[in-house]
CSV table of N, CA and C in Angstrom, one decimal:
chain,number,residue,atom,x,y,z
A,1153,UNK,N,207.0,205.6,19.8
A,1153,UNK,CA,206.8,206.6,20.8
A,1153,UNK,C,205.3,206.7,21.1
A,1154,UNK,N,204.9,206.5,22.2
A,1154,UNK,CA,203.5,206.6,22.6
A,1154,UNK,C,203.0,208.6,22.4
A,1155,UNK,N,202.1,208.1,22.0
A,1155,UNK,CA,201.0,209.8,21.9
A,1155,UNK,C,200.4,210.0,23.0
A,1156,UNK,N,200.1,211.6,23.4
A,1156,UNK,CA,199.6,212.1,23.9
A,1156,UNK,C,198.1,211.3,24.5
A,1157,UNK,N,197.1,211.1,23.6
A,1157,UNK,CA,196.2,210.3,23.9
A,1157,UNK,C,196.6,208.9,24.8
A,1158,UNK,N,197.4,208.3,24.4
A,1158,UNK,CA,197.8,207.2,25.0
A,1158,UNK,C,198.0,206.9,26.6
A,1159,UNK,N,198.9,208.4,26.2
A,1159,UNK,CA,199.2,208.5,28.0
A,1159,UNK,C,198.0,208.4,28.5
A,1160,UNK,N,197.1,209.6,28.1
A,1160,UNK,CA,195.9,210.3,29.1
A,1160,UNK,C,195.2,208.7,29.3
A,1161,UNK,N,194.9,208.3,28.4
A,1161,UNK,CA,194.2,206.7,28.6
A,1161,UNK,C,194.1,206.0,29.8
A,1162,UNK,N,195.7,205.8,29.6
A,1162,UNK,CA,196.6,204.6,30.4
A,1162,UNK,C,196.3,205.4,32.0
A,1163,UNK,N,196.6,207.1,32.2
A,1163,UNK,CA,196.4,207.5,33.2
A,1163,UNK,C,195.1,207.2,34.2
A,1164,UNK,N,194.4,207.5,32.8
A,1164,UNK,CA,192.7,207.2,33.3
A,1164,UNK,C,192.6,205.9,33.9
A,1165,UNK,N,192.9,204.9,33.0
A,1165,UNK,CA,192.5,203.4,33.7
A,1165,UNK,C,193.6,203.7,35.3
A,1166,UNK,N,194.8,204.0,35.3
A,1166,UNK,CA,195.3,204.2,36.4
A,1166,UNK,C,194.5,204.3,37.4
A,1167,UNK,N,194.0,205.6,37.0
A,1167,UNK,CA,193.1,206.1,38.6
A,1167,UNK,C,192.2,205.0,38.6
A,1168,UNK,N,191.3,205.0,37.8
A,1168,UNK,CA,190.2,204.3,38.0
A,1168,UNK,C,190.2,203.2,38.9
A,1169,UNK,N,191.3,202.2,38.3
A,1169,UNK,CA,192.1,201.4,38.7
A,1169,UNK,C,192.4,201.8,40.4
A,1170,UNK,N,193.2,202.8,40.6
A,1170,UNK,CA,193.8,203.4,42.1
A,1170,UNK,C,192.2,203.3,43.2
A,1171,UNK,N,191.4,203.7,42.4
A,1171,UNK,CA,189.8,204.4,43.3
A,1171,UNK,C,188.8,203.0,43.3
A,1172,UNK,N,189.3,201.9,42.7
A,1172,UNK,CA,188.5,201.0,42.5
A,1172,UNK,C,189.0,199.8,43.8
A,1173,UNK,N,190.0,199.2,43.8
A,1173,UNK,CA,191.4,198.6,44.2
A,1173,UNK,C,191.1,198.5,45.7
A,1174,UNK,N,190.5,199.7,46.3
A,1174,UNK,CA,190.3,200.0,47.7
A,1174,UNK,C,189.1,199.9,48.0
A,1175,UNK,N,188.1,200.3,47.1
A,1175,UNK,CA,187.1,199.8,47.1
A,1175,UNK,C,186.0,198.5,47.3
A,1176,UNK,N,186.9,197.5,46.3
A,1176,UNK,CA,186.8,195.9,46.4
A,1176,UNK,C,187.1,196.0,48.3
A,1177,UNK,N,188.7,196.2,48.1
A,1177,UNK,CA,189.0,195.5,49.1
A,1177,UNK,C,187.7,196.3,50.8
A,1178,UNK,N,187.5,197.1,50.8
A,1178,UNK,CA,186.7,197.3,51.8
A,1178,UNK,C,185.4,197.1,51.6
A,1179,UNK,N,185.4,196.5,50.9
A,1179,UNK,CA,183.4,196.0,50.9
A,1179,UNK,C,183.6,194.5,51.3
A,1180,UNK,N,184.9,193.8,50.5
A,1180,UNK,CA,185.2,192.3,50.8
A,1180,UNK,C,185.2,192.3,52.9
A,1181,UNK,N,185.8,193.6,53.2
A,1181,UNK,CA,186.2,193.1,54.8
A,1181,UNK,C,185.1,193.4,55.1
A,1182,UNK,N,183.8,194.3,54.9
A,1182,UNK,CA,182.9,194.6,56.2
A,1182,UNK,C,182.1,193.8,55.2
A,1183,UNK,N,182.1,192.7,54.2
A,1183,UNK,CA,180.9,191.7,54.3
A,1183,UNK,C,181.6,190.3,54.8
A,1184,UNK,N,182.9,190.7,55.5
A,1184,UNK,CA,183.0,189.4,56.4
A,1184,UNK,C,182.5,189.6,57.9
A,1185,UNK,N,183.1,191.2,58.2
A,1185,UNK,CA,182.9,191.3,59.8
A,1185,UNK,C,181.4,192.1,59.6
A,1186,UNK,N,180.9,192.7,59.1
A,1186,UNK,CA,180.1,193.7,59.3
A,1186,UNK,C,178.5,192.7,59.4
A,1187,UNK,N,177.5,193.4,60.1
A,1187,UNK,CA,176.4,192.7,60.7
A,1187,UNK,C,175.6,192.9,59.7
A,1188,UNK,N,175.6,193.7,58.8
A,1188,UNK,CA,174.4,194.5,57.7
A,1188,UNK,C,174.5,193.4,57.0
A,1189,UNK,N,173.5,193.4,55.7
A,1189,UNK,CA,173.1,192.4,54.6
A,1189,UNK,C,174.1,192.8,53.5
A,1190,UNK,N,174.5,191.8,52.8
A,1190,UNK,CA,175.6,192.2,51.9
A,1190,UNK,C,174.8,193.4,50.2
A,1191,UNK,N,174.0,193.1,50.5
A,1191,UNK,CA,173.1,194.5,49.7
A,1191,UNK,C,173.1,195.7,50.2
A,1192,UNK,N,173.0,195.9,51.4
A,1192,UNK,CA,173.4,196.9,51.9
A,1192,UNK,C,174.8,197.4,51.9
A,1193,UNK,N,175.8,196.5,52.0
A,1193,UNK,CA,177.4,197.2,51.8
A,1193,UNK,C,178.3,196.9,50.8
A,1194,UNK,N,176.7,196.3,49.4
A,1194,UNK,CA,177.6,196.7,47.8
A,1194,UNK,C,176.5,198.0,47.7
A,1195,UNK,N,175.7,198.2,48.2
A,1195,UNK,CA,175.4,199.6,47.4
A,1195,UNK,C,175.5,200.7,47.9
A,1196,UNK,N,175.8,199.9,49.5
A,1196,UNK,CA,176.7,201.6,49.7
A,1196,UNK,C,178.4,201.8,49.4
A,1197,UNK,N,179.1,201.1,49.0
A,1197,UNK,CA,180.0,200.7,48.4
A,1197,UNK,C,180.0,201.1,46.9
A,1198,UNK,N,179.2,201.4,45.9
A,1198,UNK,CA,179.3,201.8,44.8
A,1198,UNK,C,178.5,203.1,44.7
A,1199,UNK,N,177.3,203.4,45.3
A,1199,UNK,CA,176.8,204.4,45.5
A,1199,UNK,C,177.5,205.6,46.3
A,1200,UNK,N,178.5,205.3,47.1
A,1200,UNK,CA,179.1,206.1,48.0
A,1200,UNK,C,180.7,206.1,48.2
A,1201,UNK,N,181.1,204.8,48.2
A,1201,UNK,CA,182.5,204.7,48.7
A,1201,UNK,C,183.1,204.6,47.2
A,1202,UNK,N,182.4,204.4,46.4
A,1202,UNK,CA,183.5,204.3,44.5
A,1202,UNK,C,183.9,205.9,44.5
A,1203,UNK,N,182.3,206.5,44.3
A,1203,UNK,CA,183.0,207.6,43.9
A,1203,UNK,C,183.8,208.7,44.7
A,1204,UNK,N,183.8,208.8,46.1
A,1204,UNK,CA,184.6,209.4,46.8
A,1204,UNK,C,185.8,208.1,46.7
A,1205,UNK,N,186.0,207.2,46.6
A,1205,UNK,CA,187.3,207.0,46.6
A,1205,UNK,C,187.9,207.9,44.8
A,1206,UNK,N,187.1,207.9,44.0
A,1206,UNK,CA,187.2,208.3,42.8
A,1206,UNK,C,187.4,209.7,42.6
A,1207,UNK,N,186.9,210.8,43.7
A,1207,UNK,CA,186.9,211.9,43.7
A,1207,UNK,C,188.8,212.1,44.6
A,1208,UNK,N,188.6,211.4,45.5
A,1208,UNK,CA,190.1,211.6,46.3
A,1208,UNK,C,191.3,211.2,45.1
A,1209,UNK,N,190.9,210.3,44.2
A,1209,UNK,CA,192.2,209.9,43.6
A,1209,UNK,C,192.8,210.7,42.7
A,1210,UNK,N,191.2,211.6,41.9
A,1210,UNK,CA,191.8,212.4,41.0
A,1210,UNK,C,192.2,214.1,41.7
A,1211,UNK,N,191.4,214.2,42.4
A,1211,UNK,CA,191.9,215.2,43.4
A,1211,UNK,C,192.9,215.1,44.3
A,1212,UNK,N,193.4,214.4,45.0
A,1212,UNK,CA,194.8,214.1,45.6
A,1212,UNK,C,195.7,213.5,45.1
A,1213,UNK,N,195.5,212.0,44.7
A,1213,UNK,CA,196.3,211.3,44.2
A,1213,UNK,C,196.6,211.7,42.9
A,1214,UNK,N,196.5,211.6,41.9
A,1214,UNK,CA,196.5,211.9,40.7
A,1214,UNK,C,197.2,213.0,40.4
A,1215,UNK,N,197.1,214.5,41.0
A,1215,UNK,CA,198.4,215.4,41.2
A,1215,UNK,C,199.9,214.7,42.0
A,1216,UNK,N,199.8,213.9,43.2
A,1216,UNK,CA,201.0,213.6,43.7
A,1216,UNK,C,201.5,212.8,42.9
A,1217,UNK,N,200.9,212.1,42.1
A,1217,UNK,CA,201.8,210.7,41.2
A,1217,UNK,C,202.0,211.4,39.8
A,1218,UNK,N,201.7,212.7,39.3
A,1218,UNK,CA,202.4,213.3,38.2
A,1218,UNK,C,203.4,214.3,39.0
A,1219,UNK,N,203.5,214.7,40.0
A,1219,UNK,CA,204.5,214.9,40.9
A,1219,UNK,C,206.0,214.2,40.8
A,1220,UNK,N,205.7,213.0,41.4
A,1220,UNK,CA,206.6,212.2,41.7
A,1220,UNK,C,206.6,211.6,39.7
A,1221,UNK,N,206.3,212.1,38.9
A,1221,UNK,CA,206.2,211.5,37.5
A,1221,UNK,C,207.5,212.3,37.1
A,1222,UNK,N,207.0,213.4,37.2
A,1222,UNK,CA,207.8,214.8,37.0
A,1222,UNK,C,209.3,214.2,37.2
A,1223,UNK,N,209.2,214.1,38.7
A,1223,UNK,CA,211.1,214.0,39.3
A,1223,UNK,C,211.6,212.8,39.3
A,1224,UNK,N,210.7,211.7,38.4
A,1224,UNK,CA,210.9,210.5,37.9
A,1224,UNK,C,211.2,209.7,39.4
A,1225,UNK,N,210.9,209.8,40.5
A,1225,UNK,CA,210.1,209.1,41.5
A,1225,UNK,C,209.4,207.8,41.4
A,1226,UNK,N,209.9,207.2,40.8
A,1226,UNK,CA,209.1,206.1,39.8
A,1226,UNK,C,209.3,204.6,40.4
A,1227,UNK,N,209.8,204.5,41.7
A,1227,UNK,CA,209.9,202.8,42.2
A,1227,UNK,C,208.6,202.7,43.1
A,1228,UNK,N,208.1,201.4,42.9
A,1228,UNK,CA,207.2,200.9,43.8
A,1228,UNK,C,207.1,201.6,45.2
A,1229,UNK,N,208.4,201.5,45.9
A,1229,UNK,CA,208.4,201.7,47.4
A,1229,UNK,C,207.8,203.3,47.5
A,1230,UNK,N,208.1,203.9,46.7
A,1230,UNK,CA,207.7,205.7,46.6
A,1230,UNK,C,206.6,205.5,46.3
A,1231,UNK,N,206.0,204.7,45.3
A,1231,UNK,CA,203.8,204.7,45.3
A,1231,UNK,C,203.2,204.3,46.6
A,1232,UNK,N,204.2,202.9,47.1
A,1232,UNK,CA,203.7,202.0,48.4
A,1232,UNK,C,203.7,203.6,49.8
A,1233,UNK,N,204.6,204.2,49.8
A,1233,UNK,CA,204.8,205.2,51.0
A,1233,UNK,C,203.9,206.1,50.9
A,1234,UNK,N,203.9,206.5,49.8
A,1234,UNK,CA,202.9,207.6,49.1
A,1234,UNK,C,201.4,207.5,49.6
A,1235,UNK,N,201.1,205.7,48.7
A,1235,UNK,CA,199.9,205.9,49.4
A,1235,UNK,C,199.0,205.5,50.7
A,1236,UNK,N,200.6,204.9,51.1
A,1236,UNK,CA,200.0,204.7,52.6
A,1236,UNK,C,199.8,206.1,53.4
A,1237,UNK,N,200.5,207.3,53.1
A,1237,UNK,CA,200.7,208.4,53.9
A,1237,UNK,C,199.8,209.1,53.1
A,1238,UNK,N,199.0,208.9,52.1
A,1238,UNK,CA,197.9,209.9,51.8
A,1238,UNK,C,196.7,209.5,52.1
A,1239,UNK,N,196.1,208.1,51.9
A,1239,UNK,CA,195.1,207.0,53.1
A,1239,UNK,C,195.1,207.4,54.3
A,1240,UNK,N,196.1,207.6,55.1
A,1240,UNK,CA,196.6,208.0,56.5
A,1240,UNK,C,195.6,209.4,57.1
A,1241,UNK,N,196.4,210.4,55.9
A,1241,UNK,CA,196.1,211.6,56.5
A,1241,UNK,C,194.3,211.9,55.9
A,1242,UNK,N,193.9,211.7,54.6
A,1242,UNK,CA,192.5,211.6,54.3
A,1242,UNK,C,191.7,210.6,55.4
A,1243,UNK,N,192.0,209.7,55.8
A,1243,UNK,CA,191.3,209.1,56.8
A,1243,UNK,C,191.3,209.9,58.4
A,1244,UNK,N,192.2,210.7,58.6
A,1244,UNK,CA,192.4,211.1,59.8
A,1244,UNK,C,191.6,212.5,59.6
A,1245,UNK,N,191.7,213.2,58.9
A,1245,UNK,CA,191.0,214.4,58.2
A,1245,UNK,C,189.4,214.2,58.2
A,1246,UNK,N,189.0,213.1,57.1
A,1246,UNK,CA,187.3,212.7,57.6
A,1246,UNK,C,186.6,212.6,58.6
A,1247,UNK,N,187.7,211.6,59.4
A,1247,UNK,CA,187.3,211.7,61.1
A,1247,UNK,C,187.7,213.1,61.7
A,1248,UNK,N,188.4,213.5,61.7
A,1248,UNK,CA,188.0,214.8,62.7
A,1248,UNK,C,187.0,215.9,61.7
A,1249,UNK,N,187.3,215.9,60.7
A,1249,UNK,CA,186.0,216.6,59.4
A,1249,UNK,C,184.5,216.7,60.3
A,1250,UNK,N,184.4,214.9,60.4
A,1250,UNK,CA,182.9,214.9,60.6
A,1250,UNK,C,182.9,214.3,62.5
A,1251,UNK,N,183.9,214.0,62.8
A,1251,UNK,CA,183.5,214.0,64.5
A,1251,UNK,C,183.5,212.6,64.6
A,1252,UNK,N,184.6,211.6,63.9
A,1252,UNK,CA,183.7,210.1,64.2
A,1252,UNK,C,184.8,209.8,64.7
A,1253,UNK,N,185.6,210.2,66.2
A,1253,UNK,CA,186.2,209.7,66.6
A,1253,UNK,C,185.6,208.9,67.4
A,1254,UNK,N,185.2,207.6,67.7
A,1254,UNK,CA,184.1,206.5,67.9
A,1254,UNK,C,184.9,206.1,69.1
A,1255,UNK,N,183.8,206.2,70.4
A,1255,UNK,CA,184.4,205.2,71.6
A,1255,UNK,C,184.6,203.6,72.0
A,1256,UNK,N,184.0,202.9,70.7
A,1256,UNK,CA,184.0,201.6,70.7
A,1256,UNK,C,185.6,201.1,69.9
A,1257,UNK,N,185.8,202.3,69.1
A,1257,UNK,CA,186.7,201.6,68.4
A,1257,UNK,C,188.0,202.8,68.1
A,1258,UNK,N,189.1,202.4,67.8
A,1258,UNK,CA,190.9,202.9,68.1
A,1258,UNK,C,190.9,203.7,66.6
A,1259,UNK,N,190.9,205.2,67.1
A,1259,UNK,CA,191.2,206.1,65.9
A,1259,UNK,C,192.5,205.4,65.4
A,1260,UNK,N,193.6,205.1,66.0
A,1260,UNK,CA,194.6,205.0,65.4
A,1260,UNK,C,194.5,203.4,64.4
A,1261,UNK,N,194.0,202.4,65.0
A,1261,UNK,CA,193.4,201.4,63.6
A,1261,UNK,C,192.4,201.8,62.5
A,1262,UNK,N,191.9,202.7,62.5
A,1262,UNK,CA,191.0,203.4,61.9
A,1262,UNK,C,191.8,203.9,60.7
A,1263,UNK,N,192.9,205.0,61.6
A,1263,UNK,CA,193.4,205.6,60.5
A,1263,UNK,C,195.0,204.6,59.4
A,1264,UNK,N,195.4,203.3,60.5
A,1264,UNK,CA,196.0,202.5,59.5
A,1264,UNK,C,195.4,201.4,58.4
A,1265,UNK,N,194.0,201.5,58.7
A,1265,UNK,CA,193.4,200.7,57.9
A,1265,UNK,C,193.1,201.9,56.6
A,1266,UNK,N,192.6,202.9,56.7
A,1266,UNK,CA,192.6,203.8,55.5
A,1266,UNK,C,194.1,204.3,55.3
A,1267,UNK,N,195.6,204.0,55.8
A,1267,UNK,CA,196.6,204.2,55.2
A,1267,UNK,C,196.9,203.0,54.2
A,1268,UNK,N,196.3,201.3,54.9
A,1268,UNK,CA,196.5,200.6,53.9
A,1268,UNK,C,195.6,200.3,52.9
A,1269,UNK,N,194.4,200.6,52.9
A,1269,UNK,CA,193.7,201.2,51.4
A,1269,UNK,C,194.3,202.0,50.8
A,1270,UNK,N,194.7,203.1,51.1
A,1270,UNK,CA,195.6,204.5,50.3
A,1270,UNK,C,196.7,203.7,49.7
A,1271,UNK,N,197.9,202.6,50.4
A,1271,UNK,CA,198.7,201.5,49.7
A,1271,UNK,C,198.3,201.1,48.9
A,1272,UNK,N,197.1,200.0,48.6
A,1272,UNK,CA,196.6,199.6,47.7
A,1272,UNK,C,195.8,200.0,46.5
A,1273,UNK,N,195.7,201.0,46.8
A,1273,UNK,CA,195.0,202.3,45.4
A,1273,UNK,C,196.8,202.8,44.4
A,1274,UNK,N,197.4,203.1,45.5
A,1274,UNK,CA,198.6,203.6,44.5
A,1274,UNK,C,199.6,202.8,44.2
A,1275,UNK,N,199.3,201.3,45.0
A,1275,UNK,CA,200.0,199.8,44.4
A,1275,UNK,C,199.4,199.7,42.7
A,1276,UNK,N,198.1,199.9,42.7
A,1276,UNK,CA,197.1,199.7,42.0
A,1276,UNK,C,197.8,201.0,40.4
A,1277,UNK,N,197.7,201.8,41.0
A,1277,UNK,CA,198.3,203.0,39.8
A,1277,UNK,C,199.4,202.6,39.3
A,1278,UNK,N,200.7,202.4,40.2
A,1278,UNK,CA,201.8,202.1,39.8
A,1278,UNK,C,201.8,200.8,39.3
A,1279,UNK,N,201.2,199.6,39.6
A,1279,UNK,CA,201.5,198.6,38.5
A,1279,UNK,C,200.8,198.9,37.5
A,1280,UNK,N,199.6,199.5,37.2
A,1280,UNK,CA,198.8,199.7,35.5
A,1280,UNK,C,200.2,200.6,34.7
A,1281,UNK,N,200.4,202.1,35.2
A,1281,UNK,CA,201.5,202.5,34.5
A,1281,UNK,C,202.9,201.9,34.6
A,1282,UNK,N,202.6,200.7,35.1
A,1282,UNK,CA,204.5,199.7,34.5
A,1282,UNK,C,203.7,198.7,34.2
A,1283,UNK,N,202.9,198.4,33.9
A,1283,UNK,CA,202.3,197.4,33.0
A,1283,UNK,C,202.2,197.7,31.7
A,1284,UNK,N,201.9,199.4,31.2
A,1284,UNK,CA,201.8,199.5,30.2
A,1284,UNK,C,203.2,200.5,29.7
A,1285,UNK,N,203.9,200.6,30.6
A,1285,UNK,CA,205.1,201.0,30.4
A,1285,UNK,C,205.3,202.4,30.8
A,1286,UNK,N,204.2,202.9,31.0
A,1286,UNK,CA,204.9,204.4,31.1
A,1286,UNK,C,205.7,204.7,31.9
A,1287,UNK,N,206.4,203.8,32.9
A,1287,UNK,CA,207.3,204.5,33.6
A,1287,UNK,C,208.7,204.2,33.3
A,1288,UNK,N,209.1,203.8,31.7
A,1288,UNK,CA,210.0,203.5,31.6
A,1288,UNK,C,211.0,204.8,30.9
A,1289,UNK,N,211.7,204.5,30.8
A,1289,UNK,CA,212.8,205.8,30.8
A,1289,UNK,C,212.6,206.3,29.4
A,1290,UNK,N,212.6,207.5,29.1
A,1290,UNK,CA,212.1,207.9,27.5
A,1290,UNK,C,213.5,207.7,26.7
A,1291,UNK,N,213.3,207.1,25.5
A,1291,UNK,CA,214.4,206.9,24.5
A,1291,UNK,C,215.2,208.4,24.3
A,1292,UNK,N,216.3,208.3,23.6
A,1292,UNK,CA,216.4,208.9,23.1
A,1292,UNK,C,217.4,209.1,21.5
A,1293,UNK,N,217.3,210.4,20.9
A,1293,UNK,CA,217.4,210.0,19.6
A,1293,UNK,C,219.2,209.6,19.6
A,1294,UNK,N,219.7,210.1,18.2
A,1294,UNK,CA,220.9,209.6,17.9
A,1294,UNK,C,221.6,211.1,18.3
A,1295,UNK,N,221.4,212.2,17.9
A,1295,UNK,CA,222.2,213.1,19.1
A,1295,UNK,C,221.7,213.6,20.6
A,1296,UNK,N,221.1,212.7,21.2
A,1296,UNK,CA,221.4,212.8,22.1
A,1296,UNK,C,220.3,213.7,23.0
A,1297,UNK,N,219.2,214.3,22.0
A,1297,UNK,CA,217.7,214.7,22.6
A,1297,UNK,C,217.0,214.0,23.0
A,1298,UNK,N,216.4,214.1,23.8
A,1298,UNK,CA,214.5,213.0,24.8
A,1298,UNK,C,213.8,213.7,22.8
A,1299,UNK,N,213.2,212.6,22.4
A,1299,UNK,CA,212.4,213.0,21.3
A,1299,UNK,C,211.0,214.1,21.9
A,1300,UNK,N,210.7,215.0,21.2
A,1300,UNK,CA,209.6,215.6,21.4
A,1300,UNK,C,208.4,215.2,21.5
């Protein structure tokens, strides 16, 4: 039976994992398209985009996935929906937040490219916790209790 510590652990690398995952991947695309120096978009990429992706995962994500933990919610396709539809709405939220609905370029690709970062952060969660097993069904004893 895994301890209490264990979980919190495994959770931690989770997020980390979830806040990191999206991160890679959006520094990788704007140092293929983007005109800036690639120094410029790893350090605004670690200086800025880690930890707000790191701030949203424990603050949004991180309640919805002990959520769906709870009601045992627990297949791929429910992380994959999840975090496409939480990327979705945090990205659509920032932009009207701060006004960057931008005339050069389509709110609505705007806001599916931050629904498929939000996929890939809680692709990212859900395989660390079924890698290390937590989402497997709790044993139980010989009469028939979830052990404590």
């Amino acid at each position: 039976m895994r301890g209490r510590f264990d979980t919190i652990l495994i959770r931690g690398i989770a997020t980390f994992l979830a806040a990191l995952v999206p991160v890679i991947i959006f520094a990788a695309n704007a140092l293929m398209t983007a005109r800036y120096d690639s120094l410029t978009i790893v350090s605004f990429c670690v200086a800025v985009g880690f930890p707000a992706a790191l701030t949203l995962a424990v603050i949004v994500g991180l309640p919805v996935a002990l959520f769906c933990l709870a009601r045992r919610w627990t297949h791929w396709i429910v992380a994959m929906f999840g975090g496409f539809l939480m990327g979705l709405i945090i990205t659509y939220l920032m932009m009207w937040l701060f006004d960057q609905f931008p005339a050069i370029s389509d709110p609505l690709s705007d806001c599916l490219s931050g629904g498929l970062l939000g996929l890939s952060g809680a692709l990212a969660f859900w395989s660390t916790l079924k890698l290390f097993g937590e989402l497997e069904p709790r044993g139980r004893d010989t009469a028939g209790q979830a052990p404590a």
